Structure formats: structure tokens, C-alpha cells
Coordinates of C-alpha atoms in Angstrom, one line a residue:
Chain A
M1 CA -30.3 -12.9 16.8
N2 CA -27.7 -14.6 14.3
N3 CA -24.4 -15.6 14.8
I4 CA -23.7 -15.7 11.2
I5 CA -23.5 -11.8 10.6
V6 CA -20.3 -11.4 12.8
L7 CA -18.3 -13.7 10.4
P8 CA -17.7 -11.3 7.6
M9 CA -15.6 -9.3 10.3
V10 CA -14.5 -12.1 12.2
I11 CA -12.9 -14.6 9.5
P12 CA -10.6 -11.9 8.1
L13 CA -9.6 -11.0 11.8
F14 CA -8.8 -14.4 12.8
T15 CA -7.2 -15.4 9.4
A16 CA -4.9 -12.4 9.6
I17 CA -4.0 -13.4 13.2
I18 CA -3.1 -17.0 11.9
L19 CA -1.4 -15.6 9.0
I20 CA 1.5 -14.2 11.4
F21 CA 2.4 -17.7 12.2
F22 CA 3.4 -18.4 8.4
L23 CA 5.6 -15.2 8.1
S24 CA 8.3 -17.0 6.0
Y25 CA 5.7 -18.7 3.6
V26 CA 4.2 -16.5 1.2
R27 CA 2.4 -18.9 -0.8
V28 CA 0.5 -20.3 1.9
Q29 CA -0.4 -16.8 3.5
Y30 CA -1.8 -16.2 -0.3
W31 CA -3.9 -18.8 -0.4
L32 CA -5.2 -18.7 3.2
S33 CA -6.1 -15.4 2.9
L34 CA -8.0 -15.7 -0.5
V35 CA -9.7 -18.7 0.8
A36 CA -10.8 -16.3 3.6
L37 CA -12.1 -13.6 1.6
V38 CA -13.7 -15.9 -0.6
I39 CA -15.9 -17.4 2.1
T40 CA -16.7 -13.9 3.5
A41 CA -18.0 -13.5 0.1
A42 CA -20.1 -16.4 0.0
L43 CA -21.3 -15.8 3.6
S44 CA -22.2 -12.0 2.6
G45 CA -24.3 -13.5 -0.4
Y46 CA -25.9 -16.1 1.7
I47 CA -26.9 -13.1 4.5
L48 CA -28.0 -11.0 1.7
E49 CA -30.8 -13.6 0.7
L50 CA -31.3 -14.5 4.5
I51 CA -32.4 -10.6 4.7
Q52 CA -34.7 -10.8 1.9
R53 CA -36.5 -13.5 3.7
E54 CA -36.1 -12.7 7.3
G55 CA -35.9 -8.7 7.3
I56 CA -33.0 -7.2 9.1
L57 CA -31.0 -9.1 11.1
R58 CA -29.2 -8.4 14.4
L59 CA -26.7 -9.5 16.7
D60 CA -26.5 -8.7 20.3
F61 CA -22.9 -9.4 22.0
G62 CA -23.3 -11.0 25.2
Q63 CA -26.8 -11.4 25.0
W64 CA -27.2 -7.9 26.2
P65 CA -30.4 -6.1 24.6
P66 CA -30.4 -3.3 22.7
P67 CA -30.0 -0.4 23.6
F68 CA -27.4 -1.4 26.4
G69 CA -25.0 -3.8 24.6
I70 CA -23.0 -3.3 21.3
L71 CA -24.7 -5.0 18.5
F72 CA -24.2 -5.9 14.8
V73 CA -26.9 -5.2 12.6
A74 CA -27.2 -6.5 8.8
D75 CA -29.4 -4.7 6.6
S76 CA -29.5 -4.9 2.8
F77 CA -27.6 -1.6 2.1
A78 CA -24.5 -2.8 4.6
T79 CA -24.7 -6.4 3.2
I80 CA -24.4 -5.3 -0.4
L81 CA -21.4 -3.4 0.5
V82 CA -19.6 -6.1 2.4
L83 CA -20.4 -8.5 -0.5
T84 CA -18.9 -6.2 -3.2
A85 CA -16.0 -5.0 -0.9
S86 CA -15.0 -8.8 -0.1
I87 CA -15.0 -9.5 -3.7
V88 CA -13.2 -6.9 -5.1
S89 CA -10.4 -7.4 -2.3
A90 CA -10.1 -10.7 -3.1
L91 CA -9.5 -9.7 -6.8
I92 CA -7.1 -7.3 -5.8
L93 CA -5.2 -9.7 -3.5
I94 CA -4.5 -11.8 -6.8
Y95 CA -3.0 -9.2 -8.3
A96 CA -0.9 -8.4 -5.3
Y97 CA 0.6 -11.9 -5.2
Y98 CA 1.7 -11.7 -8.7
A99 CA 3.0 -8.5 -8.6
G100 CA 5.0 -9.2 -5.6
Q101 CA 6.1 -12.3 -7.4
S102 CA 7.7 -10.1 -9.8
E103 CA 9.2 -7.3 -8.0
H104 CA 10.5 -9.5 -5.3
D105 CA 9.8 -7.3 -2.4
H106 CA 6.9 -9.1 -0.9
P107 CA 6.6 -7.3 2.6
R108 CA 5.9 -10.1 5.2
F109 CA 2.8 -8.7 6.9
F110 CA 1.2 -7.6 3.8
Y111 CA -1.5 -10.0 3.4
S112 CA -2.3 -9.9 7.2
L113 CA -2.7 -6.2 7.0
I114 CA -5.1 -6.6 3.9
L115 CA -7.2 -8.5 6.0
F116 CA -7.2 -6.5 9.1
L117 CA -8.1 -4.0 6.6
V118 CA -11.0 -5.9 5.4
A119 CA -12.3 -6.8 8.7
G120 CA -12.3 -3.1 9.6
V121 CA -14.3 -2.1 6.5
N122 CA -16.7 -5.2 7.1
G123 CA -17.2 -4.0 10.5
S124 CA -18.1 -0.4 10.0
F125 CA -20.4 -1.5 7.5
L126 CA -22.4 -4.2 9.7
T127 CA -21.9 -2.2 12.9
G128 CA -25.3 -0.8 14.8
D129 CA -23.0 1.3 17.5
I130 CA -21.5 4.4 16.7
F131 CA -18.8 4.0 19.1
N132 CA -18.1 0.7 17.6
L133 CA -18.2 2.6 14.3
F134 CA -15.2 4.4 15.4
V135 CA -13.4 1.4 16.9
C136 CA -13.9 -0.4 13.1
F137 CA -12.9 2.5 11.5
E138 CA -9.8 3.0 13.5
V139 CA -9.0 -0.9 12.9
M140 CA -9.3 -0.2 9.0
L141 CA -7.3 3.0 9.1
L142 CA -4.1 1.7 11.3
A143 CA -4.1 -0.8 8.9
S144 CA -3.7 1.3 5.9
Y145 CA -1.4 3.5 7.7
V146 CA 1.0 0.4 7.6
L147 CA -0.1 -0.3 4.2
I148 CA 0.9 3.2 2.7
T149 CA 4.4 2.7 4.2
L150 CA 4.9 -0.5 3.2
G151 CA 8.0 -0.9 1.1
G152 CA 9.5 2.2 2.9
R153 CA 10.3 4.4 -0.4
K154 CA 10.9 8.0 0.5
R155 CA 7.7 9.3 -1.4
Q156 CA 5.5 6.9 0.3
L157 CA 6.8 7.9 4.1
R158 CA 6.5 11.8 3.1
E159 CA 2.9 11.1 2.1
S160 CA 2.1 8.6 5.0
V161 CA 3.0 11.5 7.3
K162 CA 0.3 13.9 6.0
Y163 CA -2.3 11.0 5.6
I164 CA -1.7 9.7 9.1
G165 CA -1.8 13.4 10.5
I166 CA -5.1 14.2 8.9
N167 CA -6.8 11.0 10.1
V168 CA -5.6 11.3 13.4
L169 CA -7.2 14.9 13.4
S170 CA -10.7 13.8 12.1
S171 CA -10.5 10.5 14.2
W172 CA -10.2 13.3 16.8
L173 CA -13.0 15.0 15.8
F174 CA -15.1 12.0 15.6
L175 CA -14.6 11.6 19.3
V176 CA -15.7 14.9 20.2
A177 CA -18.9 14.4 18.1
I178 CA -19.5 11.2 19.8
A179 CA -18.9 12.8 23.3
Y180 CA -21.4 15.7 22.6
L181 CA -23.8 13.1 21.3
Y182 CA -23.6 11.1 24.4
G183 CA -24.1 14.4 26.3
T184 CA -27.0 15.3 24.4
A185 CA -28.6 11.9 23.9
G186 CA -27.4 9.4 26.5
T187 CA -27.1 6.6 24.1
L188 CA -25.0 5.4 21.3
N189 CA -27.2 2.4 19.4
M190 CA -27.8 3.9 16.5
A191 CA -31.6 2.9 16.2
H192 CA -32.1 4.3 20.0
L193 CA -30.1 7.4 18.9
A194 CA -32.4 7.6 15.7
E195 CA -35.6 7.4 18.0
R196 CA -34.6 10.2 20.3
M197 CA -33.3 12.3 17.4
A198 CA -36.8 12.2 16.1
E199 CA -38.4 13.0 19.3
A200 CA -35.9 16.0 19.9
G201 CA -36.3 17.3 16.5
P202 CA -33.7 20.0 15.1
T203 CA -32.6 21.5 18.2
P204 CA -29.6 24.0 17.8
L205 CA -27.5 21.6 19.7
I206 CA -28.0 18.8 17.4
T207 CA -27.8 20.7 14.3
V208 CA -24.0 21.5 15.6
I209 CA -23.4 17.7 16.3
S210 CA -24.5 16.9 12.8
I211 CA -22.4 19.4 11.4
L212 CA -19.3 17.8 13.2
F213 CA -20.1 14.6 11.9
L214 CA -20.2 15.8 8.5
I215 CA -16.8 17.5 8.8
V216 CA -15.6 14.1 10.0
F217 CA -17.1 11.4 7.5
S218 CA -16.3 14.2 4.8
L219 CA -12.7 13.9 5.6
K220 CA -12.8 10.2 5.7
A221 CA -14.7 10.1 2.5
G222 CA -13.0 12.9 0.6
L223 CA -16.0 15.1 0.2
L224 CA -14.9 18.6 -0.5
L225 CA -12.0 17.8 2.3
Y226 CA -10.3 15.8 -0.4
F227 CA -6.8 17.8 -0.3
W228 CA -5.1 15.1 1.3
L229 CA -6.2 12.4 -1.4
P230 CA -4.6 12.7 -4.3
G231 CA -1.1 12.6 -2.7
A232 CA -2.0 9.6 -0.3
Y233 CA -3.6 7.5 -2.8
S234 CA -0.8 8.0 -5.6
A235 CA 1.8 7.0 -3.4
P236 CA 1.5 3.4 -2.6
P237 CA 2.2 0.3 -4.7
T238 CA -0.6 -0.5 -7.4
A239 CA -2.3 -3.2 -5.1
V240 CA -2.4 -0.9 -2.1
A241 CA -3.7 2.0 -4.1
A242 CA -6.4 0.0 -5.5
L243 CA -7.6 -1.2 -2.4
F244 CA -7.7 2.3 -1.0
G245 CA -9.3 3.8 -4.2
A246 CA -11.9 0.8 -3.9
L247 CA -12.9 0.4 -0.2
L248 CA -11.8 3.4 1.9
T249 CA -13.6 6.4 0.6
K250 CA -16.5 4.0 0.4
V251 CA -16.6 3.7 4.2
G252 CA -16.7 7.4 4.7
I253 CA -19.7 7.3 2.1
Y254 CA -21.4 4.5 3.6
A255 CA -21.2 6.3 7.1
L256 CA -22.6 9.4 5.6
F257 CA -25.4 7.9 4.0
R258 CA -26.3 5.9 7.5
I259 CA -25.7 9.1 9.9
F260 CA -27.4 11.3 7.5
S261 CA -30.7 9.0 6.7
L262 CA -31.0 7.8 10.1
L263 CA -30.4 10.3 12.5
F264 CA -29.9 13.7 11.2
Y265 CA -32.4 14.0 8.7
H266 CA -34.5 16.3 10.3
D267 CA -32.8 19.7 9.7
P268 CA -33.0 19.9 5.8
F269 CA -30.3 22.5 6.0
V270 CA -27.9 19.9 6.8
S271 CA -28.9 17.1 5.5
E272 CA -30.0 18.3 2.0
T273 CA -28.4 22.2 1.3
L274 CA -25.2 21.8 2.9
L275 CA -24.8 18.4 1.6
G276 CA -25.6 19.2 -1.8
I277 CA -23.2 22.3 -1.8
M278 CA -20.3 20.2 -0.7
A279 CA -21.0 17.6 -3.2
A280 CA -21.5 20.1 -6.0
L281 CA -18.0 21.9 -5.0
T282 CA -16.6 18.2 -4.9
L283 CA -17.6 17.5 -8.5
I284 CA -16.2 21.0 -9.5
G285 CA -13.0 20.5 -7.9
G286 CA -12.3 16.8 -8.7
S287 CA -13.2 17.7 -12.4
I288 CA -10.4 20.3 -12.4
G289 CA -8.4 18.3 -10.8
A290 CA -8.7 15.3 -13.3
V291 CA -7.9 17.4 -16.2
A292 CA -4.8 19.7 -14.4
Y293 CA -2.4 16.8 -14.2
N294 CA -0.2 14.7 -16.2
D295 CA 0.6 11.8 -14.2
I296 CA -1.5 8.9 -14.3
R297 CA -1.8 8.4 -10.5
H298 CA -2.9 11.6 -10.1
I299 CA -5.6 11.5 -12.7
V300 CA -7.1 8.6 -11.4
A301 CA -7.2 9.5 -7.6
Y302 CA -8.9 12.8 -8.7
N303 CA -11.3 10.5 -10.6
V304 CA -12.1 8.8 -7.3
V305 CA -13.1 12.4 -5.8
I306 CA -15.5 12.8 -8.7
A307 CA -17.2 9.9 -8.1
V308 CA -17.6 10.5 -4.3
G309 CA -19.4 13.9 -5.2
F310 CA -21.6 12.0 -7.8
I311 CA -22.7 9.5 -5.2
L312 CA -23.7 12.1 -2.4
V313 CA -25.6 14.1 -4.9
G314 CA -28.0 11.1 -4.6
L315 CA -28.0 11.5 -0.8
A316 CA -28.6 15.3 -0.8
I317 CA -31.8 14.9 -3.2
A318 CA -32.9 11.8 -1.2
T319 CA -35.8 10.8 -3.3
P320 CA -36.1 6.7 -3.9
A321 CA -34.8 6.7 -7.3
A322 CA -31.9 9.3 -6.3
I323 CA -31.0 6.8 -3.4
E324 CA -31.3 3.6 -5.5
G325 CA -28.9 5.4 -8.2
S326 CA -26.6 6.2 -5.5
I327 CA -26.5 2.4 -4.2
Y328 CA -26.1 1.1 -7.7
Y329 CA -23.3 3.5 -8.4
L330 CA -21.6 3.0 -5.2
I331 CA -21.6 -0.9 -5.9
H332 CA -20.0 0.2 -9.7
D333 CA -17.9 2.4 -8.3
M334 CA -16.1 0.0 -5.8
I335 CA -15.4 -2.7 -8.7
A336 CA -14.6 0.3 -11.4
K337 CA -12.0 2.0 -9.2
G338 CA -10.7 -1.1 -8.3
L339 CA -10.1 -1.7 -11.7
L340 CA -8.9 1.8 -12.9
F341 CA -6.2 1.7 -10.2
L342 CA -5.1 -1.9 -11.0
L343 CA -4.6 -0.9 -14.6
A344 CA -3.1 2.5 -14.0
G345 CA -0.7 1.0 -11.6
T346 CA 0.1 -2.0 -14.3
I347 CA 0.8 0.7 -17.0
V348 CA 3.3 2.6 -14.7
T349 CA 5.0 -0.6 -13.8
L350 CA 5.4 -1.8 -17.3
T351 CA 6.6 1.7 -18.7
G352 CA 8.3 2.8 -15.4
T353 CA 7.0 6.2 -15.6
G354 CA 3.8 7.9 -14.5
K355 CA 3.7 10.7 -17.1
I356 CA 1.2 10.4 -19.9
E357 CA 3.6 12.2 -22.4
E358 CA 6.4 10.1 -22.0
M359 CA 4.6 6.7 -23.2
S360 CA 2.9 5.8 -26.4
G361 CA 1.7 3.3 -28.5
L362 CA 1.5 0.6 -25.6
I363 CA -1.5 -0.9 -27.2
R364 CA 0.6 -2.7 -29.8
H365 CA 2.5 -4.8 -27.1
Y366 CA -0.2 -5.2 -24.6
P367 CA -3.7 -5.1 -26.3
L368 CA -5.6 -6.9 -23.5
L369 CA -4.5 -3.9 -21.2
G370 CA -5.6 -1.3 -23.4
W371 CA -9.1 -2.5 -24.5
L372 CA -9.7 -3.3 -20.5
F373 CA -8.8 0.5 -19.9
F374 CA -11.3 1.5 -22.8
I375 CA -14.0 -0.7 -21.2
V376 CA -13.5 0.9 -17.8
I377 CA -13.7 4.3 -19.2
L378 CA -16.7 3.4 -21.1
S379 CA -18.1 2.2 -17.7
L380 CA -17.1 5.2 -15.7
V381 CA -18.8 7.5 -17.9
G382 CA -21.9 5.4 -17.8
I383 CA -22.2 3.9 -21.3
P384 CA -24.9 0.9 -21.3
P385 CA -24.7 -1.8 -21.0
L386 CA -21.8 -1.4 -18.6
S387 CA -22.3 -1.2 -14.9
G388 CA -22.1 2.8 -14.5
F389 CA -25.3 3.4 -16.4
I390 CA -28.0 2.3 -14.3
G391 CA -26.8 4.3 -11.5
K392 CA -26.6 7.2 -13.6
V393 CA -30.0 7.0 -15.1
L394 CA -31.7 6.4 -11.6
L395 CA -29.6 9.3 -9.9
G396 CA -30.8 11.6 -13.0
Q397 CA -34.3 10.6 -12.7
G398 CA -34.2 11.3 -9.1
A399 CA -32.8 14.5 -9.7
V400 CA -35.5 15.9 -12.1
Q401 CA -38.3 14.6 -9.9
A402 CA -36.7 16.7 -7.0
E403 CA -36.0 19.5 -9.4
A404 CA -32.3 19.9 -8.4
Y405 CA -31.4 20.8 -11.8
L406 CA -28.2 22.4 -11.0
L407 CA -26.7 19.2 -9.1
L408 CA -28.1 17.1 -12.1
G409 CA -26.2 19.3 -14.5
L410 CA -23.0 19.4 -12.4
A411 CA -23.2 15.5 -11.9
F412 CA -23.6 14.8 -15.8
L413 CA -21.0 17.4 -16.6
S414 CA -18.4 15.8 -14.1
S415 CA -18.9 12.7 -16.4
L416 CA -17.6 14.5 -19.4
F417 CA -14.5 15.7 -17.5
V418 CA -14.2 12.0 -16.5
L419 CA -14.4 10.9 -19.9
Y420 CA -11.9 13.6 -21.1
S421 CA -9.3 13.0 -18.2
L422 CA -9.2 9.3 -19.0
L423 CA -9.3 9.6 -22.9
R424 CA -6.4 11.7 -22.6
I425 CA -4.7 8.7 -20.9
F426 CA -5.8 6.3 -23.4
L427 CA -4.8 8.5 -26.6
N428 CA -1.4 9.3 -24.9
C429 CA -0.5 5.8 -23.7
F430 CA -2.1 3.5 -25.6
W431 CA -2.1 5.0 -29.3
G432 CA 0.3 6.5 -31.4
E433 CA 4.0 5.0 -32.6
T434 CA 5.1 2.5 -29.9
T435 CA 8.8 3.7 -28.2
I436 CA 9.5 0.1 -27.4
S437 CA 11.0 -1.9 -30.3
E438 CA 9.7 -5.5 -30.7
G439 CA 10.8 -8.0 -28.2
E440 CA 12.1 -5.3 -25.9
E441 CA 9.1 -4.8 -24.1
T442 CA 8.5 -6.0 -20.3
P443 CA 6.2 -8.8 -20.4
L444 CA 2.9 -8.5 -18.9
R445 CA 2.3 -11.5 -16.8
K446 CA -1.1 -13.4 -16.9
G447 CA -1.4 -13.2 -12.9
L448 CA -1.5 -9.4 -13.3
I449 CA -3.8 -9.3 -16.0
I450 CA -6.6 -11.9 -14.9
P451 CA -7.7 -10.1 -11.9
S452 CA -8.3 -6.9 -14.1
F453 CA -10.2 -9.2 -16.9
I454 CA -12.7 -10.6 -14.1
L455 CA -13.2 -7.1 -12.6
A456 CA -14.4 -6.0 -16.1
M457 CA -16.6 -8.8 -16.5
L458 CA -18.3 -7.9 -13.1
M459 CA -18.8 -4.6 -14.8
F460 CA -20.5 -6.2 -17.7
G461 CA -22.4 -8.4 -14.9
L462 CA -23.4 -5.7 -12.9
G463 CA -24.8 -3.7 -15.7
L464 CA -26.5 -6.6 -17.5
G465 CA -27.6 -8.2 -14.4
A466 CA -29.1 -5.1 -12.6
E467 CA -32.4 -7.0 -12.7
L468 CA -31.1 -9.4 -10.3
L469 CA -29.7 -7.1 -8.0
A470 CA -32.9 -5.0 -8.1
P471 CA -34.9 -6.4 -5.2
Y472 CA -32.0 -5.9 -3.0
V473 CA -31.1 -2.6 -3.7
K474 CA -34.5 -1.5 -3.6
E475 CA -34.8 -2.8 0.2
A476 CA -31.8 -1.3 0.9
A477 CA -33.0 2.3 -0.4
E478 CA -36.5 1.4 1.4
T479 CA -34.6 1.0 4.7
L480 CA -32.2 4.1 4.2
L481 CA -35.5 6.4 3.5
N482 CA -37.5 5.2 6.5
P483 CA -35.8 5.0 9.5
N484 CA -38.6 3.0 11.2
L485 CA -37.8 0.2 8.9
Y486 CA -34.4 0.3 10.9
I487 CA -35.6 1.0 14.3
E488 CA -38.2 -1.5 14.3
P489 CA -36.8 -4.6 14.1
I490 CA -33.5 -3.6 16.8
L491 CA -35.6 -2.0 19.7
Y492 CA -38.8 -3.9 19.4
Q493 CA -38.4 -7.4 18.3
Chain B
M1 CA -16.5 20.2 39.0
E2 CA -17.8 19.9 35.4
T3 CA -16.9 23.3 34.7
L4 CA -13.2 22.9 35.7
I5 CA -12.7 19.8 33.5
I6 CA -14.1 21.6 30.5
L7 CA -12.1 24.5 31.2
L8 CA -8.8 22.0 31.5
T9 CA -10.0 20.4 28.2
G10 CA -10.1 23.6 26.6
F11 CA -6.7 24.3 27.9
L12 CA -5.3 21.2 26.7
V13 CA -6.9 21.6 23.0
S14 CA -4.9 24.8 22.7
V15 CA -1.7 23.6 23.5
A16 CA -2.2 21.0 21.1
V17 CA -3.4 23.1 18.4
Y18 CA -0.5 25.1 19.3
L19 CA 1.9 21.9 18.8
L20 CA 0.2 20.8 15.6
L21 CA 0.7 24.2 13.9
S22 CA 4.6 24.2 14.7
R23 CA 7.1 22.6 11.8
S24 CA 8.5 20.0 13.7
L25 CA 7.0 16.6 13.4
V26 CA 7.7 15.4 17.0
R27 CA 6.2 17.9 18.3
V28 CA 3.2 17.5 16.0
I29 CA 2.9 13.8 17.2
I30 CA 2.9 15.2 20.8
G31 CA 0.2 17.5 19.7
T32 CA -2.1 14.9 18.6
S33 CA -1.6 13.0 21.7
L34 CA -2.1 15.8 24.0
L35 CA -5.6 16.2 21.8
S36 CA -6.7 12.8 22.4
H37 CA -6.4 13.2 26.2
A38 CA -8.4 16.0 25.9
V39 CA -11.2 14.2 24.3
H40 CA -10.9 11.5 26.9
L41 CA -11.8 14.3 29.6
L42 CA -14.4 15.3 27.6
L43 CA -16.0 12.1 27.1
L44 CA -15.7 11.6 31.1
T45 CA -17.4 14.9 31.4
M46 CA -20.3 14.2 29.1
G47 CA -21.2 11.2 31.0
G48 CA -21.6 13.3 33.9
L49 CA -19.0 13.1 36.8
K50 CA -18.9 10.8 39.6
K51 CA -21.7 11.6 42.0
G52 CA -20.5 8.7 45.0
G53 CA -22.5 5.8 43.7
V54 CA -21.9 2.6 42.1
P55 CA -22.5 2.1 38.6
I56 CA -25.6 -0.1 39.4
I57 CA -29.1 1.3 39.1
G58 CA -31.4 -0.3 41.9
E59 CA -35.1 0.7 43.2
K60 CA -33.6 2.9 46.3
T61 CA -30.5 4.1 44.7
L62 CA -30.1 8.0 44.7
A63 CA -26.8 8.7 43.3
Y64 CA -25.7 6.7 40.0
T65 CA -22.3 6.9 38.1
D66 CA -22.4 6.3 34.5
A67 CA -20.3 3.3 33.7
L68 CA -20.6 3.8 29.8
P69 CA -17.7 6.8 29.3
Q70 CA -15.1 5.0 31.3
A71 CA -15.7 2.1 28.8
L72 CA -15.2 4.5 25.8
I73 CA -12.2 6.2 27.1
L74 CA -10.3 2.7 27.9
T75 CA -11.2 2.0 24.2
A76 CA -9.9 5.4 23.0
I77 CA -6.7 5.6 25.0
V78 CA -5.7 2.1 23.7
I79 CA -6.4 3.2 20.2
N80 CA -4.5 6.5 20.9
F81 CA -1.6 4.6 22.0
G82 CA -1.5 2.4 19.1
V83 CA -1.7 5.1 16.7
T84 CA 0.8 7.5 18.6
A85 CA 3.3 4.5 18.6
L86 CA 2.9 3.8 15.1
F87 CA 3.3 7.6 14.2
L88 CA 6.5 7.9 16.1
V89 CA 8.0 4.8 14.4
L90 CA 7.2 6.4 11.2
A91 CA 8.4 9.4 11.9
F92 CA 11.5 7.9 12.6
R93 CA 11.9 5.8 9.5
T94 CA 11.1 9.3 7.6
Y95 CA 13.7 11.2 9.5
Q96 CA 16.3 8.3 8.6
E97 CA 15.1 8.4 4.8
T98 CA 14.5 11.8 4.0
G99 CA 17.2 13.3 6.9
T100 CA 14.7 15.8 8.2
E101 CA 11.7 16.2 10.5
Q102 CA 10.8 19.6 9.3
L103 CA 7.3 19.3 7.7
D104 CA 8.1 22.2 5.5
Q105 CA 10.8 20.3 4.2
L106 CA 8.5 17.2 3.5
R107 CA 6.1 18.8 1.1
G108 CA 7.7 17.2 -1.9
M109 CA 7.6 18.1 -5.6
A110 CA 4.8 17.8 -7.9
D111 CA 6.2 15.5 -10.2
E112 CA 8.5 12.6 -9.6

């Protein structure tokens, strides 16, 4: 029992409500929400340290012992993701503040909505009850529905209709899956479910339920069922798109990891073969999409898809090294995708177009922007000492150990496609003769480049300081691979 | 009784799917709302329908009603209400902005 683990969800939630009373004071809203996110990040760092000392923490709401009540569970995997999500969203918030200042269209509920989104994301990571997971997903999605439409341009409204439609449908499937699961197992507590699933073994009914969950979370994560993603992620303003790219699909990936490592690992057909095939197809589809478009926003959105495939290759292989690699890559990808979306959005804002053939020679006027873009390319491709490297090496090692050479080949081939698609942006936009004459360029404000700079530094930090993070990631992978480590502290302590 | 409710659920789902496949956005929204009602019935049935008891287990109780599905449905109804309200407002805004609520006209160009 430890009350501290509810705070990463409650702090953003209450701050978001308080912000509604300060609607006309944008500056107050900005500082309050920034402080809330920084406190959340600091607390999750502390929780991570606490888990290292005391093992998995749990909080039973209303003192109802599990499996009867709802509970929050903080293990290393969830807490690492909460920490990363809080840091990345705080940086994106800084960007949003300065971007909004220059565009004069600061929607008044913007900060509240971002905090609601973060509350939903953190809640999804920390919950230990599968229905509660659904509720937290909905909190996050409702905030994202409004965020995607904020500003109300035609394109945003059109894309949001599809985005909401597909998400309502997948939430429906989620509820259907929960209903069947409850009918079969008679419980919704994840640890209790894990125990009952282990007793029952892979009966046909449970396999069907696991496939339902696979469809639900694949839709949310963009695993194979990513057709809605490029449109939805390329429509909203830069800061919102960055938040989506960095956080939303990652929650789906987290849910896939949790569900398929804890509940449905008994049937290798679903948890290995099917997941492997879907991850492979995602890698192929994402790679084709990334090189097929000429619009920066689309290219960047397809890069999200490739990363989803890459991370889930680790889950399909499920050796200790591969899982560790996936966790490293997940952390890296939250930071890198946030940065990539911020930079792409900045380029679009500066030039007024998303088409790469219409811009040229940007590095002359914006050298820092260009070099940051180059760094993020290197990091996504996996050049040491940047943060993508360690994840890719560990995942490759795991794939070799498990002799999954096809997945290994596709995963690393996709890195080349990432390199090609992003270098195309870099060569077209930053090199060449500049089309803007001296003094006529749109000035790049410091507030827009500082968050990107900090994110780039974080990537260096994660790459060079992987050793510091290693004990936490190791423990996270261990808990994922041994469900008993998760069940024991919840049901029997 | 369970069989009857399951059949009703199936009927609601088929109606909802028919509505979801239509071109008009308003019909699609009504479809999603119906879909949720269907799943609420499913949740209720999955917990076992009422057997004439109170939701308290004692040593001598013979009939016992599961209270959890009710709690789940209550939450799901509230969420569904919120999402449907938001979706309707969005549909109205989209209609104002684009002048159409036919989904095939909302497809949008690839380049803009």
C-alpha cells in the first residue's frame, strides 16, 4: 500500500480542473501545467527508485483487498513509461506555449486538455484492473478527440470524424472483449486474471478472447491496423501532433505488452506467430508509406508506424534480451518521435508548406534546426552514442538467440527505410540553394527551438547513460517475462 | 432468459452495423450509440442475469446477484454518453465548416 502511486494520474487531473478557473490567463495556465508535469515527472522518478528498493507497489482503492477492488500497480515497466511520458509532455507543452504566442490562436482549454490526456496516459500505465484500463483509455481518447479538432480547420474536422469513428469502434470491441473475459474468468483484476488463465490453459474460448484483445490494442497502437494513423497524425497543430506521436500509440503498445506477457502467453500461436506476422507486415507497410509520400507530415506519421512494428518484434520474440531492447526502444521512441514531430511541424510553420519539393536550403537560415533534424535521423536509425542504438542492438541480439532471422532482417531493413525517408526530407529541405533571400526569412523563435534542443540532449543522455537505466529496464523485462513476479505481490502480500 | 438477451444483443449489433455502413454521418453516430447499448446488454448477460437474490454472499444464501456488471455498465453508459455528445457536436461543426455530412465527400484530397 502506497498512496504515492496514484499521484501521477491525480496531479494532472486536478491541475486540469483548476486551470478551467483561469481560462483567460494563458500565462498562469502555462506555468501551472508546467509545474504539475514537472512534479509528476519527479514523483515518478522517486517511485521508480522506490520499486527498486521495495518491489512492486500497489494501492487498493478504498482498502478493498485484491481481487475485489480496483487497484493501481506500479512496476518498473509502467513507471519508466510514466516518467518518460511526463518529461516529453512537459517539453511539448513549452513548445506549445511559444507556438501559440506567435500564432495568436491559443485555444483556452488547450492546457487542461493536455493535462487530461497525460492523466489518461499515466492512468493506463499504472492501473492493475482491466476495466479500469478501459476507463483510462477513454479519458485519454476523449481528450485527444478534442485536441485533434482544436482550431477547427476543415482538414482537422474531416480527419477527426474518421479518428473518432475508428476509436469508438475499437473501444466497443474492447468492451466486448472485457465482457467475454469476465464471463469466462469471473474477474477483472489483472493479477487474478493471470492466475486463472494459467489454470485454464489455452482453451479455444480464451484464444478467441486473446485475438479480440489483439485487434483492440492493434487498432490503438497502429499495429497493422494503422490505416487511420497517417491522416489523424498529420492534421492537428504541431504540438498536438507531437503529443500524439510520442504518447498515444505507446499506450497501445504498453497494453499489448502487458496483456500478452501476463494473460495470454499460453498460446504461442497468438502471442508469437500472429504477433510476429502482424509486426512484420507493419514494418513493410510503414516502410512503403514512409518513402511513398512527399508531404513531411505524412512521412513522419509513417515513421511512427515503423517504430510500432519494430517494438512489437521484441514482444513476438520474447527473449529477455529482446524484451529489454523493446523497452529501451520504447523509451527512445517516445523522445525521438516527440522531437521528430516538433521539428517537422516547425519546418511546416516556417515555410508554410508541407511538400518537400517546395522548400530548399533551410539550413542557411536555421542551422540549429537543421542539425537537430540530422541528430534525430541518426538516433532513429540507431547510430551510437544516440539512444536508438542500445534498443536495436539488444533486440537484434534477442532475435539471433531465438533464431527469428526473418523478423530480424525486416526490422533492420526498416531502419534503412527510415534513413532514406528522413534523409530525403533533409536533403530536399535543408540542402540546396535557399529560396528565401537574406533578411526575409520568418524568424525562428528561441522558445520553439529550446524544447527540441532539450529533447535532443535527452537522446544523447539516454544513449550515453543507458548503463544508469539498465537496472530498471532489466527489472521491467524480468517482471514481464515472469508473470509470477507480478501476481505474487498483488494477491499474496 | 440469457438466450433471449443475447439474441437481442445480436439484433442490436446488426442494426448498428447497418447504420455504420451508411453514408450519412448522423446515422453513423446513431449506429455507434446503438452498438454501445448492445455491449451493455452483453456485459449484463455475462455476469449472469438476476436470480432473485441480493448482491451479498452469506453462508446461507442460495440466490446471489452479481453486482459488478451493473457497475461496469454504469461507467460504460456515462462514457458512451460523453463520446456521443462530443461526436454529435463535432458532426455539426463539420457540417458548418464543410457544408456536407456525407462521408464520401469528407474523404479529402491527398495533397493540401
